[in-house]
Coordinates of C-alpha atoms in Angstrom, one line a residue:
Chain A
M299 CA 52.6 -9.1 6.0
T300 CA 51.2 -7.7 9.2
P301 CA 53.5 -8.1 12.2
T302 CA 51.9 -10.5 14.6
P303 CA 53.8 -10.9 17.9
R304 CA 53.2 -14.3 19.5
D305 CA 53.4 -15.4 23.1
Y306 CA 56.0 -18.2 23.2
S307 CA 55.5 -18.9 26.9
L308 CA 54.1 -22.3 27.7
V309 CA 51.7 -20.8 30.2
G310 CA 50.5 -17.8 28.3
R311 CA 47.9 -16.7 25.8
D312 CA 49.1 -18.7 22.8
S313 CA 49.2 -21.8 24.9
A314 CA 45.5 -21.5 25.4
L315 CA 45.0 -20.6 21.7
A316 CA 46.8 -23.7 20.6
E317 CA 44.4 -25.8 22.7
E318 CA 41.4 -23.9 21.2
N319 CA 42.7 -24.4 17.7
G320 CA 43.2 -28.2 18.1
L321 CA 46.9 -28.0 17.8
V322 CA 47.8 -29.8 21.1
A323 CA 48.8 -33.4 20.8
A324 CA 47.1 -33.4 17.4
K325 CA 47.3 -35.9 14.6
W326 CA 50.2 -35.1 12.3
Y327 CA 50.7 -35.9 8.6
A328 CA 52.9 -38.9 7.9
V329 CA 53.9 -40.3 4.6
K330 CA 52.5 -43.8 4.2
I331 CA 55.2 -46.5 4.3
D332 CA 54.7 -50.2 4.0
R333 CA 54.7 -51.7 7.5
K334 CA 57.4 -54.2 6.6
D335 CA 59.7 -51.5 5.2
L336 CA 59.1 -49.3 8.2
K337 CA 59.9 -52.1 10.5
R338 CA 63.2 -52.7 8.7
L339 CA 64.0 -49.0 9.0
M340 CA 63.1 -48.9 12.7
R341 CA 65.2 -52.0 13.5
R342 CA 67.8 -51.3 16.3
S343 CA 71.4 -52.2 16.2
D344 CA 74.3 -51.6 18.6
S345 CA 77.1 -51.7 16.1
P346 CA 76.8 -48.4 14.2
A347 CA 76.6 -46.4 17.4
I348 CA 79.3 -48.4 19.2
R349 CA 81.6 -47.7 16.2
D350 CA 80.7 -44.0 16.1
T351 CA 80.9 -43.6 19.9
L352 CA 84.4 -45.3 20.0
I353 CA 85.6 -43.0 17.2
W354 CA 84.1 -40.0 19.0
L355 CA 85.6 -40.9 22.4
A356 CA 89.0 -41.7 20.8
L357 CA 89.0 -38.3 19.0
L358 CA 88.1 -36.6 22.3
V359 CA 90.9 -38.3 24.2
A360 CA 93.5 -37.7 21.4
S361 CA 92.6 -34.0 20.9
G362 CA 92.3 -33.5 24.7
A363 CA 95.8 -35.1 25.2
G364 CA 97.2 -32.9 22.4
A365 CA 95.7 -29.8 24.0
V366 CA 97.2 -30.7 27.4
Y367 CA 100.6 -31.5 25.9
F368 CA 100.8 -28.1 24.1
W369 CA 99.1 -26.2 26.9
G370 CA 100.9 -22.8 27.3
S371 CA 101.7 -22.5 23.6
W372 CA 99.6 -21.5 20.6
L373 CA 99.8 -25.0 19.3
C374 CA 97.2 -26.1 21.8
V375 CA 94.5 -24.0 20.0
P376 CA 93.7 -26.4 17.1
F377 CA 93.6 -29.3 19.6
F378 CA 91.1 -27.3 21.8
L379 CA 89.1 -26.4 18.7
V380 CA 88.7 -30.1 17.8
Y381 CA 88.1 -31.1 21.4
G382 CA 85.7 -28.3 22.0
V383 CA 83.6 -29.2 18.9
L384 CA 83.5 -32.8 19.8
Y385 CA 82.6 -32.0 23.4
G386 CA 80.4 -29.0 23.2
S387 CA 78.7 -29.5 19.8
S388 CA 78.6 -33.1 18.7
S389 CA 77.4 -34.0 22.2
D390 CA 74.1 -32.4 21.1
S391 CA 73.3 -35.1 18.6
R392 CA 74.5 -37.8 21.0
W393 CA 72.2 -36.4 23.7
H394 CA 69.4 -36.3 21.2
E395 CA 69.7 -39.7 19.7
A396 CA 70.3 -41.5 23.0
G397 CA 67.4 -39.6 24.5
H398 CA 65.1 -41.1 21.8
G399 CA 66.6 -44.5 22.7
T400 CA 67.4 -45.2 19.1
A401 CA 71.2 -44.9 19.1
F402 CA 71.8 -48.4 20.5
K403 CA 69.7 -51.5 20.7
T404 CA 70.9 -52.0 24.3
R405 CA 69.1 -49.8 26.7
W406 CA 71.8 -49.2 29.2
M407 CA 74.1 -47.9 26.4
N408 CA 71.5 -45.3 25.4
V409 CA 71.1 -44.3 29.1
A410 CA 74.9 -44.0 29.6
L411 CA 75.4 -42.0 26.5
Y412 CA 72.4 -39.8 27.3
H413 CA 73.8 -38.8 30.7
L414 CA 77.4 -38.3 29.4
A415 CA 76.3 -36.2 26.5
S416 CA 73.7 -34.2 28.6
F417 CA 76.5 -33.1 30.8
M418 CA 78.8 -32.2 27.9
I419 CA 76.1 -30.1 26.2
F420 CA 75.3 -28.7 29.6
R421 CA 71.6 -29.7 29.7
E422 CA 69.8 -31.2 32.6
P423 CA 68.9 -34.7 31.4
T424 CA 65.4 -35.1 32.9
I425 CA 64.2 -31.6 32.1
W426 CA 65.4 -31.9 28.5
M427 CA 64.0 -35.4 28.2
W428 CA 60.5 -34.0 28.9
S429 CA 61.1 -30.8 27.0
H430 CA 62.1 -32.8 23.9
T431 CA 59.1 -35.1 24.3
R432 CA 56.9 -32.0 24.1
H433 CA 58.9 -30.7 21.1
H434 CA 57.9 -33.9 19.3
T435 CA 54.3 -33.8 20.4
D436 CA 53.8 -30.2 19.4
T437 CA 56.6 -29.3 17.0
I438 CA 56.8 -25.5 16.6
I439 CA 53.4 -25.0 18.0
V440 CA 53.5 -21.6 19.7
G441 CA 52.7 -21.8 23.4
R442 CA 53.4 -25.5 23.5
D443 CA 56.9 -26.3 22.1
P444 CA 59.6 -25.3 24.6
E445 CA 62.3 -25.8 22.0
I446 CA 61.5 -23.0 19.5
A447 CA 65.0 -21.7 18.8
A448 CA 63.9 -18.9 16.5
P449 CA 60.7 -17.2 17.7
R450 CA 59.2 -14.3 15.8
P451 CA 60.6 -11.8 16.0
P452 CA 63.8 -13.6 16.5
D453 CA 66.0 -12.7 19.5
L454 CA 69.2 -12.1 17.6
R455 CA 71.1 -11.1 20.7
T456 CA 70.4 -14.4 22.4
M457 CA 71.3 -16.2 19.1
L458 CA 74.6 -14.4 18.9
L459 CA 75.4 -15.1 22.6
N460 CA 74.6 -18.8 22.0
I461 CA 77.3 -19.1 19.3
F462 CA 79.3 -19.8 22.5
A463 CA 76.4 -21.2 24.4
L464 CA 76.5 -18.1 26.7
A465 CA 72.7 -17.5 27.0
S466 CA 71.8 -21.1 27.2
S467 CA 74.5 -21.9 29.8
W468 CA 73.5 -19.0 31.9
K469 CA 69.9 -20.2 31.8
T470 CA 71.0 -23.8 32.7
L471 CA 73.1 -22.5 35.6
R472 CA 70.2 -20.6 37.0
S473 CA 68.0 -23.7 36.5
L474 CA 70.5 -25.9 38.3
L475 CA 70.5 -23.6 41.3
R476 CA 66.7 -23.5 41.3
H477 CA 66.4 -27.3 41.0
A478 CA 69.2 -28.0 43.5
A479 CA 67.0 -25.9 45.9
G480 CA 64.1 -28.3 45.1
R481 CA 62.0 -26.0 42.9
L482 CA 60.7 -26.1 39.3
S483 CA 59.6 -23.1 37.2
A484 CA 56.0 -22.7 36.3
E485 CA 56.8 -23.6 32.7
E486 CA 58.8 -26.7 33.6
A487 CA 55.9 -27.9 35.8
T488 CA 53.8 -28.0 32.6
F489 CA 55.9 -30.8 31.0
V490 CA 57.8 -32.5 33.8
P491 CA 55.6 -35.1 35.6
Q492 CA 55.4 -35.0 39.4
N493 CA 57.2 -38.4 39.8
E494 CA 60.2 -37.2 37.8
Q495 CA 60.8 -34.1 39.9
A496 CA 63.0 -35.8 42.6
R497 CA 65.3 -36.9 39.8
V498 CA 65.6 -33.4 38.4
F499 CA 66.6 -32.1 41.9
L500 CA 69.2 -34.9 42.4
I501 CA 70.9 -34.5 39.1
A502 CA 71.1 -30.7 39.5
R503 CA 73.0 -31.3 42.8
I504 CA 75.3 -33.7 41.1
Y505 CA 76.0 -31.3 38.3
L506 CA 76.8 -28.5 40.8
V507 CA 79.2 -30.8 42.7
I508 CA 81.0 -31.7 39.5
L509 CA 81.3 -28.0 38.5
A510 CA 82.5 -27.2 42.0
A511 CA 85.1 -30.0 41.8
V512 CA 86.4 -28.6 38.5
A513 CA 86.6 -25.1 40.0
L514 CA 88.5 -26.5 43.0
A515 CA 90.9 -28.3 40.7
C516 CA 91.5 -25.0 38.9
A517 CA 92.2 -23.2 42.3
V518 CA 94.5 -26.0 43.5
T519 CA 96.5 -26.2 40.3
G520 CA 96.4 -22.4 39.7
S521 CA 95.4 -23.1 36.1
I522 CA 92.2 -23.0 34.1
L523 CA 93.3 -26.2 32.3
P524 CA 90.9 -28.5 34.3
A525 CA 88.0 -26.2 33.2
M526 CA 89.2 -26.1 29.6
L527 CA 88.8 -29.9 29.6
I528 CA 85.5 -30.2 31.7
G529 CA 82.9 -27.5 31.6
L530 CA 84.2 -24.7 29.4
P531 CA 84.2 -26.8 26.2
S532 CA 80.4 -26.6 26.4
L533 CA 80.9 -22.8 25.7
Y534 CA 84.0 -22.5 23.5
G535 CA 83.1 -25.6 21.5
G536 CA 79.4 -25.0 21.3
F537 CA 79.3 -23.0 18.0
M538 CA 78.6 -26.0 15.8
A539 CA 75.6 -27.0 17.9
I540 CA 73.8 -23.8 17.1
F541 CA 75.1 -23.9 13.5
F542 CA 73.4 -27.3 13.1
G543 CA 70.5 -26.6 15.4
L544 CA 69.2 -23.5 13.7
T545 CA 68.8 -25.3 10.4
Q546 CA 66.2 -27.6 11.8
H547 CA 63.2 -25.2 11.9
A548 CA 64.2 -21.6 11.9
G549 CA 62.2 -19.3 9.6
L550 CA 59.7 -22.0 8.6
A551 CA 56.0 -22.2 9.4
E552 CA 54.6 -22.2 12.9
D553 CA 51.4 -24.0 14.0
V554 CA 51.3 -26.5 11.1
L555 CA 50.6 -30.2 11.6
D556 CA 53.0 -31.3 8.9
H557 CA 56.7 -31.7 9.5
R558 CA 57.4 -31.1 5.8
L559 CA 56.4 -27.5 6.3
N560 CA 58.2 -26.7 9.6
S561 CA 61.4 -28.8 9.3
R562 CA 64.3 -28.9 6.9
T563 CA 66.1 -31.8 5.3
I564 CA 69.6 -30.7 4.2
Y565 CA 72.3 -32.7 2.4
M566 CA 75.4 -32.4 4.5
N567 CA 79.0 -33.6 4.0
P568 CA 80.2 -36.8 5.9
I569 CA 82.1 -34.9 8.6
F570 CA 79.0 -32.8 9.4
R571 CA 76.9 -35.9 9.4
F572 CA 79.2 -37.6 11.8
L573 CA 79.2 -34.6 14.1
Y574 CA 75.4 -34.3 13.8
W575 CA 74.5 -37.9 13.6
N576 CA 72.3 -37.5 10.5
M577 CA 69.9 -35.0 12.1
N578 CA 70.2 -33.1 8.8
Y579 CA 67.4 -35.5 7.8
H580 CA 65.1 -33.6 10.1
I581 CA 61.8 -34.0 8.3
E582 CA 62.4 -37.8 8.4
H583 CA 63.4 -37.7 12.0
H584 CA 60.3 -35.8 13.1
M585 CA 57.9 -37.8 11.0
F586 CA 59.3 -41.2 12.1
P587 CA 61.2 -40.6 15.4
M588 CA 61.7 -44.3 16.0
V589 CA 64.0 -44.7 13.0
P590 CA 67.7 -44.7 14.2
Y591 CA 70.1 -42.1 12.9
H592 CA 72.0 -44.6 10.8
A593 CA 68.8 -45.5 8.9
L594 CA 67.7 -41.9 8.2
P595 CA 69.4 -41.8 4.7
K596 CA 67.3 -44.9 3.7
L597 CA 64.2 -43.4 5.2
H598 CA 64.9 -40.2 3.2
E599 CA 65.0 -42.2 0.0
A600 CA 61.7 -43.9 0.9
I601 CA 59.7 -40.7 1.5
R602 CA 61.5 -38.1 -0.6
D603 CA 58.9 -38.0 -3.4
D604 CA 56.4 -36.8 -0.9
C605 CA 58.6 -34.1 0.6
P606 CA 59.8 -30.7 -0.4
E607 CA 63.0 -30.5 -2.3
P608 CA 65.9 -31.0 0.2
Y609 CA 68.4 -28.2 0.6
P610 CA 71.5 -29.1 -1.4
S611 CA 73.9 -27.9 1.3
T612 CA 74.1 -26.2 4.7
W613 CA 75.2 -23.1 2.9
A614 CA 72.0 -23.2 0.8
A615 CA 70.0 -23.5 4.0
Y616 CA 71.7 -20.5 5.6
R617 CA 71.2 -18.4 2.5
E618 CA 67.5 -18.8 3.3
I619 CA 67.7 -18.7 7.1
I620 CA 69.8 -15.6 7.6
P621 CA 67.8 -13.2 5.4
T622 CA 64.5 -14.7 6.8
L623 CA 65.5 -14.1 10.4
L624 CA 66.7 -10.6 9.6
R625 CA 63.4 -9.9 7.9
Q626 CA 61.4 -11.4 10.8
V627 CA 62.9 -8.8 13.1
R628 CA 60.8 -6.1 11.5
D629 CA 58.2 -8.4 10.0
P630 CA 57.4 -11.2 12.4
G631 CA 54.6 -12.5 10.3
Y632 CA 57.0 -13.5 7.5
F633 CA 58.0 -17.1 7.2
I634 CA 59.2 -19.5 4.5
A635 CA 56.4 -21.5 3.0
R636 CA 57.8 -24.8 1.8
N637 CA 56.5 -26.1 -1.5
L638 CA 55.2 -29.7 -1.5
P639 CA 55.6 -31.7 -4.7
H640 CA 52.7 -31.7 -7.1
N641 CA 50.0 -34.3 -6.5
V642 CA 51.2 -34.9 -3.0
E643 CA 48.7 -34.9 -0.2
A644 CA 48.8 -31.8 2.0
V645 CA 47.1 -31.3 5.3
P646 CA 44.9 -28.4 6.2
H647 CA 46.9 -26.2 8.5
N648 CA 47.0 -22.9 10.2
P649 CA 49.5 -20.8 8.3
G650 CA 51.6 -19.7 11.2
A651 CA 51.3 -16.3 12.7
V652 CA 48.4 -15.3 10.5
F653 CA 46.0 -17.3 12.6
K654 CA 44.5 -15.7 15.6
A655 CA 47.4 -13.5 16.4
A656 CA 48.2 -12.7 20.0
E657 CA 47.7 -9.1 21.0
Chain B
M31 CA 32.2 -54.1 26.7
T32 CA 31.7 -57.7 27.8
N33 CA 34.0 -59.8 29.9
E34 CA 34.2 -62.7 27.4
W35 CA 36.6 -64.2 24.9
T36 CA 36.5 -62.4 21.7
D37 CA 37.8 -63.7 18.4
A38 CA 40.3 -61.1 17.4
C39 CA 42.1 -62.3 14.3
A40 CA 43.8 -65.2 12.7
I41 CA 47.3 -65.8 14.2
D42 CA 48.9 -65.4 10.8
D43 CA 47.5 -61.8 10.6
I44 CA 50.3 -60.9 13.0
D45 CA 53.9 -61.2 11.8
E46 CA 56.5 -62.5 14.1
E47 CA 57.8 -59.9 16.6
D48 CA 55.0 -57.5 15.5
V49 CA 51.8 -55.8 16.6
I50 CA 48.5 -55.1 15.0
A51 CA 45.5 -53.0 16.1
F52 CA 42.1 -54.6 16.9
E53 CA 38.9 -52.7 17.6
H54 CA 36.1 -54.1 19.5
D55 CA 33.1 -52.3 21.1
G56 CA 34.7 -49.0 20.4
H57 CA 37.9 -49.9 22.2
E58 CA 41.3 -50.2 20.6
Y59 CA 43.5 -53.1 21.5
A60 CA 47.1 -54.0 20.5
L61 CA 47.7 -57.6 19.6
Y62 CA 51.3 -58.9 19.7
R63 CA 53.1 -61.9 18.5
T64 CA 56.6 -62.6 19.8
E65 CA 59.5 -64.2 17.9
D66 CA 58.9 -67.4 19.8
D67 CA 55.2 -67.4 18.8
R68 CA 53.6 -66.2 22.0
F69 CA 50.6 -63.9 21.8
F70 CA 49.8 -61.0 24.0
A71 CA 47.1 -58.2 24.1
T72 CA 47.1 -54.8 25.7
D73 CA 45.2 -51.6 25.4
G74 CA 45.9 -50.2 22.0
L75 CA 46.8 -46.6 22.9
C76 CA 49.9 -45.4 24.7
T77 CA 49.2 -44.2 28.2
H78 CA 51.3 -41.1 27.5
E79 CA 49.5 -39.4 24.6
Q80 CA 47.0 -41.9 23.3
V81 CA 49.1 -42.8 20.2
S82 CA 48.3 -46.1 18.6
L83 CA 50.8 -48.7 19.6
A84 CA 50.1 -50.7 16.5
D85 CA 52.5 -48.3 14.7
G86 CA 55.2 -49.0 17.2
L87 CA 58.1 -51.4 17.3
V88 CA 58.2 -54.8 19.0
M89 CA 61.6 -55.8 20.4
G90 CA 61.4 -59.1 22.3
T91 CA 58.6 -58.5 24.8
I92 CA 58.9 -54.7 24.6
I93 CA 56.6 -52.4 22.6
E94 CA 57.9 -49.0 21.9
C95 CA 55.5 -46.2 21.1
P96 CA 56.0 -44.6 17.7
K97 CA 55.6 -41.0 18.9
H98 CA 58.0 -40.6 21.9
N99 CA 59.6 -44.0 22.1
G100 CA 58.0 -44.8 25.5
R101 CA 58.3 -48.5 26.3
F102 CA 56.1 -51.1 27.8
D103 CA 56.5 -54.8 28.6
I104 CA 53.8 -56.5 26.6
T105 CA 53.6 -59.5 29.0
T106 CA 52.8 -57.3 32.1
G107 CA 51.9 -53.9 30.7
Q108 CA 54.6 -52.4 32.9
T109 CA 56.4 -49.2 31.8
K110 CA 60.0 -49.8 30.8
G111 CA 61.2 -46.3 30.0
G112 CA 60.2 -42.7 29.6
P113 CA 58.2 -40.8 28.8
V114 CA 55.5 -43.2 29.8
C115 CA 54.6 -43.2 33.5
E116 CA 51.3 -45.2 33.6
H117 CA 51.2 -48.9 33.0
L118 CA 49.3 -50.4 30.1
K119 CA 46.3 -52.7 30.7
T120 CA 46.8 -56.2 29.5
Y121 CA 44.3 -58.9 28.4
E122 CA 44.4 -62.6 28.5
T123 CA 44.9 -64.4 25.2
Q124 CA 44.2 -67.8 23.9
V125 CA 45.0 -69.5 20.5
R126 CA 42.3 -71.8 19.2
D127 CA 42.2 -73.4 15.8
G128 CA 44.6 -70.8 14.3
R129 CA 42.8 -67.9 15.7
L130 CA 43.6 -65.5 18.5
F131 CA 41.0 -64.8 21.2
I132 CA 41.3 -62.1 23.8
R133 CA 39.4 -61.8 27.1
T134 CA 37.9 -58.3 26.7
G135 CA 36.3 -56.2 29.4

């Protein structure tokens, strides 16, 4: 396959190409589901997320307390490992679900969880709310989607740095400083509305004040323990976020108007599903983003006959993803074409990097 | 488009706490029925990205857009949560003889 470098910037050549090719805010394929069934699946409830959030917070407090108790000995390491994953990785799925407003039925609970989890995953809530909105409008459309984690060729160095959220956190830190100074980047200006900008600037200042307070607490106590509990867990505990996150779209088709071809549904074990809040049903989530995380397994059953075969495990997904990413380093035109079941409706699509390649 | 009452549908065409689409003169409307049997009408497309609200979810007097979960109050058309910024236009409704009329235009 011919290498075809793309321009992933939101203000570059492929952004204009996406417009020309009718890929912007386009009509996407959706499996037909009876309205009554879909309404049942979309129904909101507070109880699953209250239960899961209480368990999550209790585990955070317990592991954090254990880490503090054993601070200074090696015994604190397993406690920090658990605390870090709950803080720096599972906050990703909480941020995500609450951002969609589907975690709880009660609005303020979604808002509260969204802001808490945003800080924990070290993302600016307003910027990422709008970025994620665009990701759902133009999923893996080059030049439009700000959340393409594995561009072609993939940036392996950044991916490796992000095992501990280093590149992403550095980017966030620079953004915080820019926003605290009252400025948006040119790319951010393409998806953050004017009337939301003041909120971006205010929250950036609040984040910086919190980080400064943690740094001050470290200086006063002469210990990095405060930062190990607030701030640093986003880094040392962030590895499961990228582990889950890369499975969503990496290596699959670009510029297709069908989530079955650019997203993965993977069967995961119950612990992963708790940490990830069922986002392993990623085709289902993208096709019907109003369905809460706790109803995704039922949605999966409802549409599975129209979808490609799910991956039987995370391991199976990575056996595809890792070789694909390595191959894309030297052959950026390569991608995994998912097979739809026979006799299932397919949408005409642009097969990724083959269409009108950027120079 | 005329500024008149238009016969939109039978009231039983809309389930309780639900929404349907109605097209008239090339314009799409969304018709709502609440759990306590009140009827409302708004423009049919989300003001954010022109997605049909008839595929959305009615919760009380809130309609949630199916694409990005933007929310509107169906009684006033006011936005109730991102990513929508622009209010939705509402239309008067009347129920006569088991049918729902809306004041178009």
